[in-house]
Amino acid sequence: MKKSRLKLVCAALVLAGVAVPALAQESPWVVRVRAVYINPADKSDPVGGTGASDRLHVSDKWIPEVDISYFLTPNWAAELVLTYPQKHDVTLDGQRIGSFKHLPPTLLAQYHFLPGAQIDPYVGAGINYTLISKVDILNGAGRLEHDSIGAALQAGVDFRIDSKWSVNLDVKKVQIRSDVDINGVRASRVRIDPVLFGVGVGYRF
């Protein structure tokens, strides 16, 4: 009986010795490519301080997105979300009054509930920095703030295909806000605050 137990212990140690290096060799780097639908909240103060609210709207659209994740532990990861400057139309009471571009890199801390499982849900929170450029509103009379800093929240799930590839579903709520000036005078404040719905693929290096 003692010999049998000794054999079982030895076998367990051998398996552990194989498993630990395998886990250690798994890369902490994951890159995802997503198609993302931006759905702005379209909240704004009354223009000129009078009248109805929410008259200014920012167009929704699909954009490409790349994110780079680094796993600090099996459960915790840091994610940097990137894209290129995106152009949006701006309307007032349904009439187009111009456009602008924004570049919204976002840094998030993620918690993965089931690392290594075939289905791994996660949540995240972090900060968004949006650089606003190429503003062309009311033929140059309208201006937006140069940048916006706000909070970002995230929830998603990875569906593992194999040790390298996965399919990803992701949703983020990002705080993006800006004052609107007309002829140098503050006319309104826009709360774009979009929800971003994403679907894509991931690869662990």
Short mmCIF file of C-alpha atoms in Angstrom, two decimals, residues 17-204:
data_model
loop_
_atom_site.label_atom_id
_atom_site.label_comp_id
_atom_site.label_asym_id
_atom_site.label_seq_id
_atom_site.Cartn_x
_atom_site.Cartn_y
_atom_site.Cartn_z
CA GLY A 17 6.51 19.54 -13.01
CA VAL A 18 5.15 19.37 -16.54
CA ALA A 19 2.17 21.65 -15.90
CA VAL A 20 4.04 24.46 -14.16
CA PRO A 21 6.51 25.10 -17.00
CA ALA A 22 3.61 24.95 -19.48
CA LEU A 23 1.79 27.69 -17.56
CA ALA A 24 4.96 29.70 -17.19
CA GLN A 25 5.59 29.52 -20.91
CA GLU A 26 2.15 30.90 -21.81
CA SER A 27 2.68 34.42 -23.08
CA PRO A 28 1.16 37.28 -21.07
CA TRP A 29 0.53 39.25 -24.29
CA VAL A 30 -2.85 39.16 -26.07
CA VAL A 31 -3.78 41.29 -29.09
CA ARG A 32 -7.41 41.67 -30.18
CA VAL A 33 -8.83 43.17 -33.36
CA ARG A 34 -12.45 44.29 -33.19
CA ALA A 35 -15.17 45.90 -35.26
CA VAL A 36 -16.77 48.43 -32.91
CA TYR A 37 -20.10 50.25 -33.18
CA ILE A 38 -20.05 53.69 -31.51
CA ASN A 39 -23.44 54.73 -30.13
CA PRO A 40 -23.21 58.27 -28.62
CA ALA A 41 -25.50 59.30 -25.76
CA ASP A 42 -26.22 62.65 -27.51
CA LYS A 43 -26.78 64.67 -24.36
CA SER A 44 -26.23 68.44 -24.47
CA ASP A 45 -27.11 71.62 -22.60
CA PRO A 46 -29.54 74.12 -24.14
CA VAL A 47 -27.82 76.06 -26.93
CA GLY A 48 -27.16 79.58 -25.74
CA GLY A 49 -28.61 78.69 -22.34
CA THR A 50 -32.20 78.73 -23.54
CA GLY A 51 -34.63 76.30 -25.12
CA ALA A 52 -34.60 72.52 -25.10
CA SER A 53 -31.72 70.25 -24.15
CA ASP A 54 -30.16 67.50 -26.28
CA ARG A 55 -30.49 69.31 -29.60
CA LEU A 56 -26.90 68.56 -30.61
CA HIS A 57 -26.22 65.05 -31.93
CA VAL A 58 -23.01 63.25 -32.89
CA SER A 59 -23.26 60.56 -35.57
CA ASP A 60 -22.90 56.88 -34.74
CA LYS A 61 -20.64 54.66 -36.82
CA TRP A 62 -18.60 51.45 -37.10
CA ILE A 63 -14.85 51.73 -36.53
CA PRO A 64 -11.87 49.33 -36.40
CA GLU A 65 -10.19 48.86 -33.02
CA VAL A 66 -7.01 47.18 -31.81
CA ASP A 67 -6.26 46.45 -28.17
CA ILE A 68 -3.14 45.14 -26.52
CA SER A 69 -3.49 43.28 -23.21
CA TYR A 70 -0.74 42.31 -20.78
CA PHE A 71 -1.63 39.79 -18.08
CA LEU A 72 0.02 40.74 -14.79
CA THR A 73 -1.46 37.60 -13.19
CA PRO A 74 -3.80 34.93 -14.60
CA ASN A 75 -6.77 37.06 -13.44
CA TRP A 76 -5.53 40.65 -13.82
CA ALA A 77 -4.62 42.33 -17.09
CA ALA A 78 -3.91 45.84 -18.34
CA GLU A 79 -5.47 46.70 -21.71
CA LEU A 80 -4.64 49.58 -24.06
CA VAL A 81 -7.36 50.29 -26.64
CA LEU A 82 -6.29 52.00 -29.87
CA THR A 83 -7.72 53.16 -33.19
CA TYR A 84 -7.00 55.97 -35.67
CA PRO A 85 -8.72 59.42 -35.68
CA GLN A 86 -12.42 58.99 -36.40
CA LYS A 87 -14.65 61.54 -38.14
CA HIS A 88 -18.15 62.28 -36.84
CA ASP A 89 -20.87 64.53 -38.19
CA VAL A 90 -22.59 66.98 -35.86
CA THR A 91 -26.26 67.93 -36.26
CA LEU A 92 -28.45 70.56 -34.62
CA ASP A 93 -32.16 69.74 -34.64
CA GLY A 94 -31.45 67.14 -37.33
CA GLN A 95 -29.54 69.52 -39.62
CA ARG A 96 -25.86 68.91 -40.25
CA ILE A 97 -23.73 71.80 -38.97
CA GLY A 98 -20.28 70.31 -39.37
CA SER A 99 -17.88 67.59 -38.27
CA PHE A 100 -14.86 66.81 -36.11
CA LYS A 101 -12.32 64.03 -35.60
CA HIS A 102 -11.43 62.32 -32.36
CA LEU A 103 -8.69 59.93 -31.25
CA PRO A 104 -9.77 58.07 -28.07
CA PRO A 105 -7.01 55.84 -26.60
CA THR A 106 -8.24 54.10 -23.44
CA LEU A 107 -6.30 52.32 -20.68
CA LEU A 108 -8.17 49.73 -18.61
CA ALA A 109 -7.52 47.35 -15.73
CA GLN A 110 -9.32 44.05 -16.36
CA TYR A 111 -10.33 41.21 -14.08
CA HIS A 112 -10.81 37.82 -15.76
CA PHE A 113 -13.09 35.47 -13.83
CA LEU A 114 -12.08 32.17 -15.47
CA PRO A 115 -8.56 32.50 -16.89
CA GLY A 116 -7.63 29.55 -19.06
CA ALA A 117 -11.24 28.36 -19.39
CA GLN A 118 -12.93 28.01 -22.75
CA ILE A 119 -15.32 30.83 -21.80
CA ASP A 120 -13.67 33.64 -19.84
CA PRO A 121 -15.85 36.62 -18.85
CA TYR A 122 -14.19 39.81 -17.63
CA VAL A 123 -14.88 43.34 -16.40
CA GLY A 124 -12.70 46.41 -16.61
CA ALA A 125 -12.39 50.03 -15.54
CA GLY A 126 -9.98 52.77 -16.47
CA ILE A 127 -9.43 56.13 -18.09
CA ASN A 128 -10.06 57.55 -21.55
CA TYR A 129 -8.15 60.41 -23.16
CA THR A 130 -9.80 61.79 -26.29
CA LEU A 131 -7.93 64.17 -28.57
CA ILE A 132 -10.34 66.28 -30.64
CA SER A 133 -9.12 67.74 -33.94
CA LYS A 134 -10.19 68.86 -37.44
CA VAL A 135 -13.20 70.71 -36.01
CA ASP A 136 -15.33 72.26 -38.77
CA ILE A 137 -18.62 73.46 -37.28
CA LEU A 138 -20.76 76.33 -38.60
CA ASN A 139 -18.13 77.09 -41.23
CA GLY A 140 -15.49 77.74 -38.62
CA ALA A 141 -17.61 79.73 -36.16
CA GLY A 142 -18.06 76.74 -33.86
CA ARG A 143 -15.26 75.22 -31.79
CA LEU A 144 -14.83 72.24 -29.46
CA GLU A 145 -12.39 71.74 -26.61
CA HIS A 146 -9.05 70.29 -27.68
CA ASP A 147 -9.28 67.19 -25.49
CA SER A 148 -11.40 65.26 -22.99
CA ILE A 149 -10.43 63.04 -20.05
CA GLY A 150 -13.01 60.72 -18.52
CA ALA A 151 -13.78 57.34 -16.99
CA ALA A 152 -14.27 54.11 -18.94
CA LEU A 153 -16.09 50.92 -17.94
CA GLN A 154 -15.97 47.57 -19.73
CA ALA A 155 -17.47 44.10 -19.75
CA GLY A 156 -16.78 41.27 -22.16
CA VAL A 157 -16.06 37.63 -22.74
CA ASP A 158 -13.40 35.62 -24.57
CA PHE A 159 -14.40 32.33 -26.23
CA ARG A 160 -11.19 30.33 -26.52
CA ILE A 161 -10.76 28.39 -29.77
CA ASP A 162 -7.35 26.95 -28.90
CA SER A 163 -4.28 27.95 -26.89
CA LYS A 164 -3.66 30.94 -29.20
CA TRP A 165 -6.92 32.11 -30.78
CA SER A 166 -10.15 33.36 -29.25
CA VAL A 167 -13.37 35.12 -30.28
CA ASN A 168 -14.21 38.24 -28.29
CA LEU A 169 -17.40 40.13 -27.45
CA ASP A 170 -16.96 43.44 -25.65
CA VAL A 171 -18.95 46.48 -24.52
CA LYS A 172 -17.54 49.72 -23.14
CA LYS A 173 -19.03 52.93 -21.74
CA VAL A 174 -16.70 55.88 -22.23
CA GLN A 175 -17.01 59.39 -20.84
CA ILE A 176 -16.30 61.99 -23.56
CA ARG A 177 -17.42 65.60 -22.99
CA SER A 178 -16.67 68.97 -24.53
CA ASP A 179 -17.73 72.61 -24.39
CA VAL A 180 -19.09 74.06 -27.62
CA ASP A 181 -18.07 77.66 -28.40
CA ILE A 182 -19.67 79.80 -31.09
CA ASN A 183 -17.74 82.92 -32.09
CA GLY A 184 -15.63 82.54 -28.95
CA VAL A 185 -18.58 82.33 -26.54
CA ARG A 186 -19.58 79.12 -24.74
CA ALA A 187 -22.88 78.03 -26.28
CA SER A 188 -23.39 74.50 -24.91
CA ARG A 189 -21.75 71.45 -23.39
CA VAL A 190 -21.94 68.13 -25.19
CA ARG A 191 -21.86 64.79 -23.36
CA ILE A 192 -21.05 62.31 -26.11
CA ASP A 193 -20.51 59.47 -23.57
CA PRO A 194 -20.75 56.66 -26.15
CA VAL A 195 -21.45 52.98 -25.63
CA LEU A 196 -19.11 50.90 -27.79
CA PHE A 197 -20.23 47.43 -28.88
CA GLY A 198 -17.37 45.30 -30.19
CA VAL A 199 -16.86 41.88 -31.77
CA GLY A 200 -13.52 40.49 -32.86
CA VAL A 201 -10.74 37.96 -32.54
CA GLY A 202 -7.82 37.67 -30.15
CA TYR A 203 -4.38 36.10 -30.42
CA ARG A 204 -2.07 35.19 -27.52
#
